[in-house]
Coordinates of C-alpha atoms in Angstrom, one line a residue:
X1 CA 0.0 0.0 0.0
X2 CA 3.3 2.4 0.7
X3 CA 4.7 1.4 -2.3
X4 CA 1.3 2.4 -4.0
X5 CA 1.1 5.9 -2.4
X6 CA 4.6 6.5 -3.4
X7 CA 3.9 5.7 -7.1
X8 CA 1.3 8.1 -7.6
X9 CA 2.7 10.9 -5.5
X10 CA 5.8 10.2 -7.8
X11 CA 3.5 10.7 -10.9
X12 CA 1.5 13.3 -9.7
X13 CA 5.1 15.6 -8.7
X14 CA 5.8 14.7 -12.3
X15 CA 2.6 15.3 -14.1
X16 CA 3.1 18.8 -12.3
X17 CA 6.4 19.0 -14.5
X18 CA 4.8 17.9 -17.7
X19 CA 2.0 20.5 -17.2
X20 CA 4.7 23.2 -16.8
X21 CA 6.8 21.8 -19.5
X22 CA 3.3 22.3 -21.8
X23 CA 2.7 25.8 -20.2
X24 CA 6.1 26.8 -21.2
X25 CA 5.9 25.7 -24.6
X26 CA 2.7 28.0 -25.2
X27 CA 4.3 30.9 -23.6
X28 CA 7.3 30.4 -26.2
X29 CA 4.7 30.6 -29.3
X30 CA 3.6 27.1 -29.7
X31 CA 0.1 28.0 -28.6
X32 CA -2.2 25.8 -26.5
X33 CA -3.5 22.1 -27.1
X34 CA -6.3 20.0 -26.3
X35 CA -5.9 17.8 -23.5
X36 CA -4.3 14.8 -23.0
X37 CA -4.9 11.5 -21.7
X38 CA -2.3 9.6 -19.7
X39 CA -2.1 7.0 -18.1
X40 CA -0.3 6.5 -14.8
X41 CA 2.0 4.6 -16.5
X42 CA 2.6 6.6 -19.3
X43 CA 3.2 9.7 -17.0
X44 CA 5.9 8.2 -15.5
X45 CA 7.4 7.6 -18.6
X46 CA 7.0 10.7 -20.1
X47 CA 8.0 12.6 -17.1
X48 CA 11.2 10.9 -18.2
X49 CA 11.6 13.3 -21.0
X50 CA 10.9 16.2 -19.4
X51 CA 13.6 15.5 -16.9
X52 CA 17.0 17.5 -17.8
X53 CA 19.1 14.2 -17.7
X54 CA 16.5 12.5 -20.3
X55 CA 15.6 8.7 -19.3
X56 CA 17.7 6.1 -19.5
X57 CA 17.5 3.6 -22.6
X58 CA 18.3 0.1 -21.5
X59 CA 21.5 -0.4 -22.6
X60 CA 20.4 -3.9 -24.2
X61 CA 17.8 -2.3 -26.5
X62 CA 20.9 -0.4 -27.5
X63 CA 23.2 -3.0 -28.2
X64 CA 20.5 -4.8 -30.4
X65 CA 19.8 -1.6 -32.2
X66 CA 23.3 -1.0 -33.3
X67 CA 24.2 -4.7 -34.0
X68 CA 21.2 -4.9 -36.3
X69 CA 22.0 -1.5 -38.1
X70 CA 25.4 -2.9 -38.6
X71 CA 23.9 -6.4 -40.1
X72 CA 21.2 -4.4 -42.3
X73 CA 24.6 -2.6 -43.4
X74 CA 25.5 -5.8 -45.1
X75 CA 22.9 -7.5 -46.5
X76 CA 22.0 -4.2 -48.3
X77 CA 25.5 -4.5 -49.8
X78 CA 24.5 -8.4 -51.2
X79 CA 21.2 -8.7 -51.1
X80 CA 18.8 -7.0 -54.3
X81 CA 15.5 -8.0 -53.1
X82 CA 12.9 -5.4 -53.6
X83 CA 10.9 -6.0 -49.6
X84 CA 13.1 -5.8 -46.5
X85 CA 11.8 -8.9 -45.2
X86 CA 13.0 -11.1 -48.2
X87 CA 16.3 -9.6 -47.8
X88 CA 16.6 -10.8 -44.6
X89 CA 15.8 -13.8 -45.2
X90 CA 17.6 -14.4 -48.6
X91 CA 20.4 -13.2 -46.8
X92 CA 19.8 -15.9 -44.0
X93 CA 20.0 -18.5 -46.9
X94 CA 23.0 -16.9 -47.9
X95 CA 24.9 -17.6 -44.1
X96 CA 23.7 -21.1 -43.7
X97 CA 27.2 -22.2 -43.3
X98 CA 26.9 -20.0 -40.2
X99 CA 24.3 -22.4 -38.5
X100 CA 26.0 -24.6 -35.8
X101 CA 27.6 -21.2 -34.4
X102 CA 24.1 -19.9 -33.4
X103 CA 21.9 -23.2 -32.8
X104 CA 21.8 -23.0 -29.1
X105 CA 20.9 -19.3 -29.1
X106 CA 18.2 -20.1 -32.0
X107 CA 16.5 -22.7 -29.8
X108 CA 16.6 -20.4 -26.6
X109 CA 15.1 -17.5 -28.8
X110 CA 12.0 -20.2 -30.1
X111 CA 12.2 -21.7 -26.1
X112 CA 10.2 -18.4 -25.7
X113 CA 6.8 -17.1 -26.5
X114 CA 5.9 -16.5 -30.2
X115 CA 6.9 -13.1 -30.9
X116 CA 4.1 -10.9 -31.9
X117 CA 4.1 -9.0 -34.9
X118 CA 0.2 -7.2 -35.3
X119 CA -1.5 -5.7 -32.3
X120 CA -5.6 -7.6 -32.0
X121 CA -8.5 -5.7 -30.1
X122 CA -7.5 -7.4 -27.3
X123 CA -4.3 -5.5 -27.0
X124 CA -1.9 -9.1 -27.2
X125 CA 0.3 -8.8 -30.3
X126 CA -0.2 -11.5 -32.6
X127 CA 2.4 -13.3 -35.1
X128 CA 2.8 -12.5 -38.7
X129 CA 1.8 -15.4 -40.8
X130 CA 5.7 -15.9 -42.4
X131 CA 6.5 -15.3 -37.9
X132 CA 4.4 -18.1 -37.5
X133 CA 5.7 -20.2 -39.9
X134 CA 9.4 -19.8 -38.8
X135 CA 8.7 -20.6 -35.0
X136 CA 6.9 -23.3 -35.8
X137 CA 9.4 -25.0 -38.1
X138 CA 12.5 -24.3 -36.4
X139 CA 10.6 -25.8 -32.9
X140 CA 9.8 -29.1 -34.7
X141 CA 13.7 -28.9 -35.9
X142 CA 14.7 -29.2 -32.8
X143 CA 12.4 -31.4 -31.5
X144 CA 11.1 -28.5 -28.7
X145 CA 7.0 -29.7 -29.9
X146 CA 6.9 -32.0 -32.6
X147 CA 3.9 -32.2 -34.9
X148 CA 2.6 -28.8 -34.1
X149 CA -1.1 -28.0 -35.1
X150 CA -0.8 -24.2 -36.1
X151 CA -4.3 -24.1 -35.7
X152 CA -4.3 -25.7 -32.5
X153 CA -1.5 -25.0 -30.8
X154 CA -0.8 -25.7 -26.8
X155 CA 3.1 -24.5 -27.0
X156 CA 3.6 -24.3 -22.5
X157 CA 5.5 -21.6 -23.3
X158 CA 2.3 -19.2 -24.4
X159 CA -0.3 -17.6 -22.3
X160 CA -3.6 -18.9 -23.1
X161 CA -4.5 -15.2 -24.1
X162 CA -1.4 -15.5 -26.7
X163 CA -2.8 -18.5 -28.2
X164 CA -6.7 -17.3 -28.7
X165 CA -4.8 -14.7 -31.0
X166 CA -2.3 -17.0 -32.7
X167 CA -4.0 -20.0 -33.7
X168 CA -6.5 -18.3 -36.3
X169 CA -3.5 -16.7 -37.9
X170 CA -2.9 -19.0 -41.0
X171 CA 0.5 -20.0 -41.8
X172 CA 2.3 -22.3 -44.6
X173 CA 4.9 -24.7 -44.0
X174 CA 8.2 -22.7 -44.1
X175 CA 9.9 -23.5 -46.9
X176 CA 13.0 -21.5 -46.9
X177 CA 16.6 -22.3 -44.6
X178 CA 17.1 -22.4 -40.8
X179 CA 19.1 -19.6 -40.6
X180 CA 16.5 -17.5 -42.9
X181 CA 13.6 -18.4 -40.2
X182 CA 15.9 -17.2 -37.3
X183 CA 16.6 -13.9 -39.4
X184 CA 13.3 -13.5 -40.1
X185 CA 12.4 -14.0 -36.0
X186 CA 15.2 -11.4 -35.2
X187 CA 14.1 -8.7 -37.7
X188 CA 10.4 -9.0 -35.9
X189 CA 12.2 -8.2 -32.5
X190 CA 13.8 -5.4 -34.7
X191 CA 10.4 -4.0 -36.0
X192 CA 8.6 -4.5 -32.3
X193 CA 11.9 -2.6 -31.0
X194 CA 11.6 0.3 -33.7
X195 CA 7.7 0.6 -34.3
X196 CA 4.8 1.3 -31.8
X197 CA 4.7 2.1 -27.9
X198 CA 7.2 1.2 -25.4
X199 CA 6.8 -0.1 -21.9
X200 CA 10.4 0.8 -20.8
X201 CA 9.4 1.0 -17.0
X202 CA 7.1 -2.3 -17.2
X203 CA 8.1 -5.0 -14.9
X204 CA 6.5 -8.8 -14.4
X205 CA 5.9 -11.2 -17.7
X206 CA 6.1 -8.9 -20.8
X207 CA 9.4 -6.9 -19.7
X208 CA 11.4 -10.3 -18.8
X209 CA 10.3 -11.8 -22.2
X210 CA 11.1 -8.4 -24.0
X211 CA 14.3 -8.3 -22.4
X212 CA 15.2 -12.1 -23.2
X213 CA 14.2 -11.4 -26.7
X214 CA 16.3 -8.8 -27.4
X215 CA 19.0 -10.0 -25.0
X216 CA 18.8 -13.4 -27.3
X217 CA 19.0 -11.6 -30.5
X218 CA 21.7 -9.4 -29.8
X219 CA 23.8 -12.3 -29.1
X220 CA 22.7 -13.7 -32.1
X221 CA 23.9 -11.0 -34.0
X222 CA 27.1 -10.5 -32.3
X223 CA 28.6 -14.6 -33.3
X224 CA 26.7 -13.5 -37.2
X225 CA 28.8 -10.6 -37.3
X226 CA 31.8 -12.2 -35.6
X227 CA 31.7 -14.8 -38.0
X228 CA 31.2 -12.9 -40.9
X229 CA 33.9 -10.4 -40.4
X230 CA 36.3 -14.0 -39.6
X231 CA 35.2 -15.5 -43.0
X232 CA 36.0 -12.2 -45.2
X233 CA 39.7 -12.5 -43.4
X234 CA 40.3 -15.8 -44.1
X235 CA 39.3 -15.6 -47.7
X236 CA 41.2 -12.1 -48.6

């Protein structure tokens, strides 16, 4: 209950600081707005901004972001496909040979809960169809849930509130290399990182998976671009 108190008293001193931030942005010409709806929550978080030291970005959202610029870097330089997401995964075909170097990361990553993709009415994010696809064959590759019923699936992994959305998402049989489906699983972490809202103060379920995903994925990236840069040398 102390704890409780001491959040909103937190957010109220801040909303106070937002308010002023606002007032002082009309009195420099901006001119007034409508108001706003917050949420507790999201007050915090803004209040962040509004703050002279900024807020603090975790430093593994960080990481991931400049490890994947660095990677998009260099399948732009050898990959001519017209959508970004057939890149990546053409370029995935392309490090095969890179496989055995990543595997255990690969099944941790697809250990986890299906990475959403499309937000439903009910607020879960559900997986892209080609997401789908991928998590599903590289599970039954390594044997985490064999025979998997995409329309019917029971992965223990999943909330049952993940699965209501996932299972009418249709899906084919992926039909393209292993390390094209884990490419194509990282570049959804990618998008989820870059696009939509952010919870960066959330705690419990979703911020432990988050973090794992893009604490998996990051790692990922890392032995690819390790790897890459140790081919290159060998072959110069």
């Amino acid at each position: 209950m102390e704890r409780s108190q001491e959040v909103l008293a937190g957010a109220a001193g801040r909303q106070i600081r937002v308010v002023e931030h606002w007032q002082a942005a009309a009195s420099e010409g901006v001119g007034e707005m409508s108001p706003v709806n917050l949420s507790p929550e999201t007050l915090e978080e803004v209040a962040l901004y509004v703050d002279a030291e900024g807020p603090e970005i975790p430093p593994d959202y960080m990481r991931f972001a400049i490890a994947w610029s660095t990677l998009n870097r260099i399948y732009n330089e050898n990959r001519s496909e017209r959508f970004e997401t057939q890149q990546v995964i053409s370029f995935g075909d392309q490090i095969e040979g890179l496989w055995e170097a990543v595997a255990p990361r690969a099944r941790a990553l697809v250990l986890l809960e299906c990475i959403g993709g499309e937000k439903d009415p009910s607020g879960i994010l559900k997986p892209k169809p080609e997401v789908k696809s991928a998590t599903i064959y590289l599970r039954e590759y390594f044997h985490i849930d064999d025979g998997i019923d995409s329309n019917d699936c029971h992965f223990h992994a999943c909330r049952p509130e993940k699965r209501a959305v996932c299972n009418p998402v249709a899906s084919d049989p992926w039909g393209r290399s292993k390390m094209g489906a884990l490419l194509r699983l990282v570049y959804q972490v990618r998008c989820n990182l870059v696009h939509g809202d952010k919870r960066l103060m959330a705690s419990g379920f979703q911020r432990e998976r988050d973090h794992r995903l893009v604490e998996l994925s990051y790692e990922i990236l890392k032995i690819i671009l390790r790897e890459i840069v140790s081919t290159v040398g060998k072959t110069e």
